Coordinates of C-alpha atoms in Angstrom, one line a residue:
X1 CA 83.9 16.7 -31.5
X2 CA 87.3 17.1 -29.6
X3 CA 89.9 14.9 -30.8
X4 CA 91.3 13.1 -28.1
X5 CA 93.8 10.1 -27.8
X6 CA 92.2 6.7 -27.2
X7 CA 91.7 5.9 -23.5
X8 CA 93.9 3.7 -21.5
X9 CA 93.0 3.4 -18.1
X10 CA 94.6 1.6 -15.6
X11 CA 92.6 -1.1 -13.6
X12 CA 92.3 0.3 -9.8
X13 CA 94.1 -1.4 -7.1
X14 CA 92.4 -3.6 -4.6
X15 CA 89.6 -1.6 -2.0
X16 CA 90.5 -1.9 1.0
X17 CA 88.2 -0.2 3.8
X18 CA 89.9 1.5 5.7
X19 CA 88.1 2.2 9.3
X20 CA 88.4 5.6 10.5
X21 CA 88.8 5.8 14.4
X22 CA 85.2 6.5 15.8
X23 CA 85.0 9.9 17.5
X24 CA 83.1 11.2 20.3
X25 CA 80.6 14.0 19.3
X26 CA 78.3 15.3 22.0
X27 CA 77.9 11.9 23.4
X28 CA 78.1 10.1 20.3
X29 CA 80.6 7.6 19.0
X30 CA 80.6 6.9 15.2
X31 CA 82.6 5.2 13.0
X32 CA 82.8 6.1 9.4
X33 CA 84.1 3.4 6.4
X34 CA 85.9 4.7 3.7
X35 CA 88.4 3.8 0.6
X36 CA 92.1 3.8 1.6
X37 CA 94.0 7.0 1.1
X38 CA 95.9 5.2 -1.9
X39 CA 92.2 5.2 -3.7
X40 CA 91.6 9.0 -3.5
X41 CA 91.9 10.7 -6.7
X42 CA 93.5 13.6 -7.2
X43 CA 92.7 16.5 -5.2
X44 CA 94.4 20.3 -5.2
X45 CA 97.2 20.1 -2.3
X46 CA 96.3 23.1 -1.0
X47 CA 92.5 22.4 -0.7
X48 CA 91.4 22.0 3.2
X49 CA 88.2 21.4 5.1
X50 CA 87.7 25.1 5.4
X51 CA 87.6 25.5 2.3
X52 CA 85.0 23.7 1.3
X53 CA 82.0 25.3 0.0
X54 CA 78.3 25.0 1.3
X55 CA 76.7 21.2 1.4
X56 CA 80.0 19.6 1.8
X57 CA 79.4 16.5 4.7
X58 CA 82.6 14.4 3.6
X59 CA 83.6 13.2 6.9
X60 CA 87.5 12.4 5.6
X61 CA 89.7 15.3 5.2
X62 CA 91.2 15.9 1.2
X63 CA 94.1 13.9 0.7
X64 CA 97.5 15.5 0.9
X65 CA 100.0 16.1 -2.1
X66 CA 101.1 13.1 -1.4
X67 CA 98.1 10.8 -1.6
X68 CA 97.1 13.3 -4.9
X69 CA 100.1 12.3 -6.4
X70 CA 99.7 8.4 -5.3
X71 CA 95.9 8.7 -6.5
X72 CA 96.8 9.6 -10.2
X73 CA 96.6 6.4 -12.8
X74 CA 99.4 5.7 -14.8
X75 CA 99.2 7.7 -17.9
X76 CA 100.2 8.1 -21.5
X77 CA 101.9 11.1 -22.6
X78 CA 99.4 13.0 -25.0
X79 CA 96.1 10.8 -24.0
X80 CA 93.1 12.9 -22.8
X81 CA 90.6 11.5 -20.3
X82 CA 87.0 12.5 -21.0
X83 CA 84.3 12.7 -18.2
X84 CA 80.6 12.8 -17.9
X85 CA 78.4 14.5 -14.8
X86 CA 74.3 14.6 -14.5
X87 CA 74.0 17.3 -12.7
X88 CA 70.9 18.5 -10.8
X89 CA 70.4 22.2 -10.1
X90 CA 67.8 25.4 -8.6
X91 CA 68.1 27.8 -11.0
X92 CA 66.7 31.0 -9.0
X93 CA 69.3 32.7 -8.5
X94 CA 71.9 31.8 -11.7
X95 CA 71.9 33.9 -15.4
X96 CA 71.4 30.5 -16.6
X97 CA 73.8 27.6 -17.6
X98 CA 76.2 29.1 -19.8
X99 CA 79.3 30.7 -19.6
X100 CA 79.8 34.2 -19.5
X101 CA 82.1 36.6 -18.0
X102 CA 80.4 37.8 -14.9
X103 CA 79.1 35.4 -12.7
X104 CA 77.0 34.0 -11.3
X105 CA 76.0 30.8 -14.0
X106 CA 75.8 27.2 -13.3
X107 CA 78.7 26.3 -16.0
X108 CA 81.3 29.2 -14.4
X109 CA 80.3 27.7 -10.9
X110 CA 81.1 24.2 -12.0
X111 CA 83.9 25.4 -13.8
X112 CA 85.6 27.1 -10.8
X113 CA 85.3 24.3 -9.1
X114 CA 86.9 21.6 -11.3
X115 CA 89.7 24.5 -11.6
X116 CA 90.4 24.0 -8.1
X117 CA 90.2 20.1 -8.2
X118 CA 92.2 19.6 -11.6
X119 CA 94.4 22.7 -11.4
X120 CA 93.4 22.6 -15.0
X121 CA 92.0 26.1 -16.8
X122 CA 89.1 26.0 -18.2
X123 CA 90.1 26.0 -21.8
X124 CA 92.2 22.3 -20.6
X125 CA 88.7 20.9 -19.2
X126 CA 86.5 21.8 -22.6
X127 CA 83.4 21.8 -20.1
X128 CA 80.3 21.4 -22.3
X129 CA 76.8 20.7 -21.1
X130 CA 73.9 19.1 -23.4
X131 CA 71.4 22.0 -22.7
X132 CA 71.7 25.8 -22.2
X133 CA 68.9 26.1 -20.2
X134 CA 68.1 29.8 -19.7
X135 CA 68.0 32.2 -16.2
X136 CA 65.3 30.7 -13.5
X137 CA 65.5 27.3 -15.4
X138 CA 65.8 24.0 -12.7
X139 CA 67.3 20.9 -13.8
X140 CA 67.2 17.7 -12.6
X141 CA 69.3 15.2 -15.5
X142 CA 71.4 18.1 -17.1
X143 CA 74.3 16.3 -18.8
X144 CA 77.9 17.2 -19.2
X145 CA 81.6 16.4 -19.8
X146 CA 85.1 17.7 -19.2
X147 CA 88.1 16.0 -20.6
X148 CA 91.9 16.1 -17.8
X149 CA 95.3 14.6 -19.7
X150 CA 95.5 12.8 -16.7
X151 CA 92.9 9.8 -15.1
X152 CA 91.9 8.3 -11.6
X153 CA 91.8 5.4 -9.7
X154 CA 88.2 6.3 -8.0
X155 CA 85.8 9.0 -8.5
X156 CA 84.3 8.6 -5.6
X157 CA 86.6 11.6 -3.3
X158 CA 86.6 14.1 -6.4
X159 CA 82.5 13.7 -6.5
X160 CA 82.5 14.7 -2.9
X161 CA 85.0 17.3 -3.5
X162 CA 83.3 19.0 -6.7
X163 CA 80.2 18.9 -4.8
X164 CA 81.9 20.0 -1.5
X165 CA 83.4 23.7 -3.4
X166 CA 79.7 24.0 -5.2
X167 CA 77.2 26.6 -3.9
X168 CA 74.2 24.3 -2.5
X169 CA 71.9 25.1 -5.3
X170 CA 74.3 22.8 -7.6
X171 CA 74.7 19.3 -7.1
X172 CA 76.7 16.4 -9.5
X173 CA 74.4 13.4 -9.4
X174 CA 76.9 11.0 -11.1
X175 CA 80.3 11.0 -12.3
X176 CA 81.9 8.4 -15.1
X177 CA 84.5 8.0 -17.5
X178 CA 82.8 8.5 -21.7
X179 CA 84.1 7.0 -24.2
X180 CA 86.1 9.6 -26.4
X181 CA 83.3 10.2 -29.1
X182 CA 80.7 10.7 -26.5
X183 CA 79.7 14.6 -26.7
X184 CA 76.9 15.8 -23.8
X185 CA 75.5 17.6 -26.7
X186 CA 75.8 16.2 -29.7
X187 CA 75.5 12.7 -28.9
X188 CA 72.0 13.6 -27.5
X189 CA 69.1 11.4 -29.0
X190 CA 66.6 13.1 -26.9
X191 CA 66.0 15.4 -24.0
X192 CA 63.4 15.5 -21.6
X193 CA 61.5 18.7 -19.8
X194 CA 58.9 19.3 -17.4
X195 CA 56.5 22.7 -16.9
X196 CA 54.8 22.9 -13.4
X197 CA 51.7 24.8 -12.9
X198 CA 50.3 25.4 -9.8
X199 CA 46.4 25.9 -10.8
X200 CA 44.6 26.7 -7.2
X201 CA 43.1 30.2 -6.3
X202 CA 46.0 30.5 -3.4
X203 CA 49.5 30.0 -4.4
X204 CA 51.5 27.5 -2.5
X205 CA 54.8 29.4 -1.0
X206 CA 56.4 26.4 -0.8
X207 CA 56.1 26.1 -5.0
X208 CA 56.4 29.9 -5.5
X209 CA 60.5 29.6 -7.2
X210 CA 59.6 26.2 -9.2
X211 CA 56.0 26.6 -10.6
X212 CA 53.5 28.8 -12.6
X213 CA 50.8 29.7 -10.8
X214 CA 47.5 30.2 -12.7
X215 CA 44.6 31.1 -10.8
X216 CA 42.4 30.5 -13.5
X217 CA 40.9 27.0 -13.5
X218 CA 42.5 25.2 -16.3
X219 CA 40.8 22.7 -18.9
X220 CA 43.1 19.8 -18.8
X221 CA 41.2 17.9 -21.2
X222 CA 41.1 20.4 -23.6
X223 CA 45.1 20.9 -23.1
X224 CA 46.0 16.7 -23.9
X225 CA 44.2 17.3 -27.5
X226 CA 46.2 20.4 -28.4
X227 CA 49.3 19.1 -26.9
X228 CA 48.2 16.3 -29.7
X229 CA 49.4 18.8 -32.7
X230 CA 52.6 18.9 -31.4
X231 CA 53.8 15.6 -31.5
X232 CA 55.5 14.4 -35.2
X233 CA 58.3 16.4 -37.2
X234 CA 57.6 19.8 -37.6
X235 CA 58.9 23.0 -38.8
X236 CA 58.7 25.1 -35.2
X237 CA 59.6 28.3 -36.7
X238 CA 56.4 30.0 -35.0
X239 CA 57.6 28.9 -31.6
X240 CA 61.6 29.6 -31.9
X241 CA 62.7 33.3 -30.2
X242 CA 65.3 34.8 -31.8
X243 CA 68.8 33.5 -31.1
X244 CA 71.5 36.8 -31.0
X245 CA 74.5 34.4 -31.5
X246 CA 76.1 33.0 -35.3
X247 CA 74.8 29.1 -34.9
X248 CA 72.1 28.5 -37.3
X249 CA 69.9 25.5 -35.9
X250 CA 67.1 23.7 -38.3
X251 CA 63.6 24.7 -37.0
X252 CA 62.8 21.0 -37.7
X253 CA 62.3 19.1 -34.4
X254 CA 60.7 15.8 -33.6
X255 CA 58.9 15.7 -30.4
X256 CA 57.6 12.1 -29.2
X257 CA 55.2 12.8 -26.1
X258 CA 53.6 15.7 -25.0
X259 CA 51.9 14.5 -21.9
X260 CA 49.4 16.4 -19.9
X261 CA 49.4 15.6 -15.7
X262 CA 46.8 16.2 -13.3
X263 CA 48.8 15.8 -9.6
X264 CA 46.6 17.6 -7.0
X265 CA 46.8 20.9 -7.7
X266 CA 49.8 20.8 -10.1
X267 CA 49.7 20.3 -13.7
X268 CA 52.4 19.0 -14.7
X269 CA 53.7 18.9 -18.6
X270 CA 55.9 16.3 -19.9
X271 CA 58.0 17.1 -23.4
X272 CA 60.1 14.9 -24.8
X273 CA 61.8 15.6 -28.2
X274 CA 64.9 15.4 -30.1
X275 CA 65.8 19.3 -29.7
X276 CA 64.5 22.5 -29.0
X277 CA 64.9 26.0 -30.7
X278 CA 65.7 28.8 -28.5
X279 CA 62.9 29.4 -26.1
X280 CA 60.5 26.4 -27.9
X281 CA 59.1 24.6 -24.8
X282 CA 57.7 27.6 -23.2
X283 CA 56.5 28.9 -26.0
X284 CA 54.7 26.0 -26.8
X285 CA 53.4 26.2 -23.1
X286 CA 52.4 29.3 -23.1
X287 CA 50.2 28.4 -26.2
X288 CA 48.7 25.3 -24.2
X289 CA 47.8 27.9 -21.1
X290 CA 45.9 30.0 -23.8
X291 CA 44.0 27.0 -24.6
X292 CA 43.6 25.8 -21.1
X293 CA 41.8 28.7 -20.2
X294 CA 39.5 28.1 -22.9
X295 CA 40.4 31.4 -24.3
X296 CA 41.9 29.4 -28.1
X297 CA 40.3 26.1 -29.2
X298 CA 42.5 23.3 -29.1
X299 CA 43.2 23.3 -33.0
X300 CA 45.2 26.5 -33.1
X301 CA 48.6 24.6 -32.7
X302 CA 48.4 23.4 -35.9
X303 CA 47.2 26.2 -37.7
X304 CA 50.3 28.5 -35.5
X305 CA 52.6 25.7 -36.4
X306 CA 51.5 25.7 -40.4
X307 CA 52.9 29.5 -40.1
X308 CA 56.0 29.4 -39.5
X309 CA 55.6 32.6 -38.5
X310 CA 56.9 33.5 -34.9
X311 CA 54.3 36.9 -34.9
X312 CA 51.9 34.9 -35.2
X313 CA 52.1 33.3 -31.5
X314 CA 52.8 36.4 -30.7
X315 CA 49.6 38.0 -31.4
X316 CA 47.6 35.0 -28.8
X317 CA 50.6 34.3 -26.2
X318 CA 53.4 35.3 -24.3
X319 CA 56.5 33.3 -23.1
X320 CA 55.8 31.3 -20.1
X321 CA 58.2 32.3 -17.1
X322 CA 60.9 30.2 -16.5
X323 CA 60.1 29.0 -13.0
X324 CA 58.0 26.3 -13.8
X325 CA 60.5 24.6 -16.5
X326 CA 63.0 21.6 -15.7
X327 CA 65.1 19.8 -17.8
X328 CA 64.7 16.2 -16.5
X329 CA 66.6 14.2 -18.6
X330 CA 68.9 13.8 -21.6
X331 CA 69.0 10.6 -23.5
X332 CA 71.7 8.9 -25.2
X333 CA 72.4 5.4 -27.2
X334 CA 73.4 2.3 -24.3
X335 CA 76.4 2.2 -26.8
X336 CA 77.4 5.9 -25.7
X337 CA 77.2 5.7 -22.4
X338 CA 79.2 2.5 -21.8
X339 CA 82.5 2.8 -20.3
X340 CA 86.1 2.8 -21.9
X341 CA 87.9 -0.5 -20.6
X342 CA 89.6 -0.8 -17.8
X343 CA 87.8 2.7 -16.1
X344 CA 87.2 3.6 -12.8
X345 CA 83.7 2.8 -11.4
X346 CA 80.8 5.1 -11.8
X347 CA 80.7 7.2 -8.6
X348 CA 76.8 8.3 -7.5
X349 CA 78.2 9.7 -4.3
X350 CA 79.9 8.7 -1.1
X351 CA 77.8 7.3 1.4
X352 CA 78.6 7.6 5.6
X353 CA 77.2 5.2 8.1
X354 CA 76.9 5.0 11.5
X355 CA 77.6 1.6 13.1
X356 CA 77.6 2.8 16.5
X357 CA 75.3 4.9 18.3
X358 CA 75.7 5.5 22.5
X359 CA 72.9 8.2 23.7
X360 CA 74.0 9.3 27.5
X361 CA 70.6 9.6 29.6
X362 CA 70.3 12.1 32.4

């Protein structure tokens, strides 16, 4: 847990929208509400719309120094802000979340681009997510924070511009200020993942980066009463890979729901648990495929749990790819996630309207 000076921010000064002119685009006249320039937080002075990465539609331009400077809250000498993001992400084409030297991962992307925005390195920001999810793994609710000595008036313009310098696989969902003991990881009470399988002869394309595909028809039924064996507090030893780093992690987990889903032709798998060892979830489904294809009866999760013994999954199953897995959600206390007094609003992203539309006719 970092330690960090109690939070003080400064209530935000009155909202006024102010209109921007409309302009004429190919026949069009639009009109765009936004916050005043004095409500933008700060933004690097030397950031301009060109440089704005793919997937950036914010329709204002980034403040100047000026406004930056303007933007900032009053704050203490010594005081650290903290920050929390849910972030949603394709992990195809990323060596998974965490940080490491050579690019590209989803925690050096983000990283980068809070650089840029903050002009704060990355040891300043202390970026830390709840869940290392591995190479090819999607997320949908992955949770982090990032702490600045310095706090905003709105988060509104540095959502759009973190999400403007991001590569278009990466989105932040939300943005809010956390209380100084909140920690994205360790403050966790429970996380939640999904494993698709497409289970039709013929893959769909359209699925072919974000589920399994098992042309074998599964036994669904028979999957829901093994997936029973899971749920409780068990010693998951047999379904841990082996972790080439100096943390040493209890193989005792908890999981609460291990639901099976028949949509169409996906089966969808729904895991929700305190923690995870290295690798656990698709281990476990990679065990449930075995017994969907009636090759194991559904009784040989307890007895491969009872081992504690990872050769012994090894001998019936193999690692399910990581395509199919998601990390949908991670859980905390209502406590945790309530905001220090006197902080910005949470920002879910900047919305653009158009209030007038004129279509020429020829």
């Amino acid at each position: 847990m970092l330690g960090l000076a109690p939070l003080r921010f400064v209530s935000p000064p009155p909202r006024g929208a102010a209109a921007v002119s409309a302009a004429a685009i190919g026949g069009h006249s639009i009109s765009v509400k936004c916050p005043s320039p004095s409500t933008l937080p700060s933004l690097h002075p030397d950031l301009t719309g060109s440089q704005l990465g793919d997937g950036c539609h914010c329709a204002v331009p980034p403040p100047g120094e000026k406004d930056a400077d303007k933007a900032r809250a009053e704050t203490t000498e010594g005081a650290s802000y903290k920050w929390r993001m849910v972030i949603a992400y394709d992990g195809t084409k990323f060596k998974g979340w965490q940080y490491q030297p050579s690019p590209p991962t989803i925690q050096c992307s983000i990283e980068n681009a809070l650089t840029r925005i903050t002009k704060l390195d990355r040891k300043e920001l202390c970026l830390v997510g709840a869940g290392r999810t591995d190479t090819g793994v999607h997320a949908w609710g992955q949770v982090a924070h990032f702490t600045t000595p310095f706090s905003y008036h709105c988060l509104d313009s540095m959502h759009s511009a973190i999400n403007g310098l991001l590569p278009h696989e990466i989105r932040v969902r939300e943005i809010s200020a956390a209380k100084p003991e909140f920690h994205a990881r360790t403050s966790t009470r429970s996380k939640i993942y999904h494993y698709k399988i497409y289970n039709g002869p013929v893959m769909d394309p359209f699925h072919n980066h974000y589920a399994y595909h098992s042309a074998y028809k599964l036994n669904s039924q028979a999957m829901r009463e093994a997936a029973k064996h899971f749920v409780g507090t068990h010693d998951f030893t047999s379904f841990a890979n082996a972790v080439h780093n100096d943390r040493v992690r209890s193989p005792i987990k908890k999981i609460m729901r291990f639901d099976v889903i028949e949509m169409g032709a996906i089966l969808q798998l729904e895991i929700e648990g305190t923690g995870f060892l290295y690798r656990q979830v698709r281990n476990m489904v990679a065990l449930l495929l075995q017994v969907g294809r009636e090759a194991l009866p559904p009784d040989i999760v307890a007895k491969i749990i009872a081992a504690r013994d990872r050769k012994e999954l090894a001998k019936v199953a193999l690692s399910a790819p990581p395509h199919g897995l998601y990390l949908m959600s991670v859980n905390y206390d209502k406590e945790m996630l309530q905001p220090p007094e006197g902080a910005p609003h949470i920002s879910f992203g900047r919305t653009h309207q158009i209030s007038k539309c004129k279509l020429l006719f020829y």
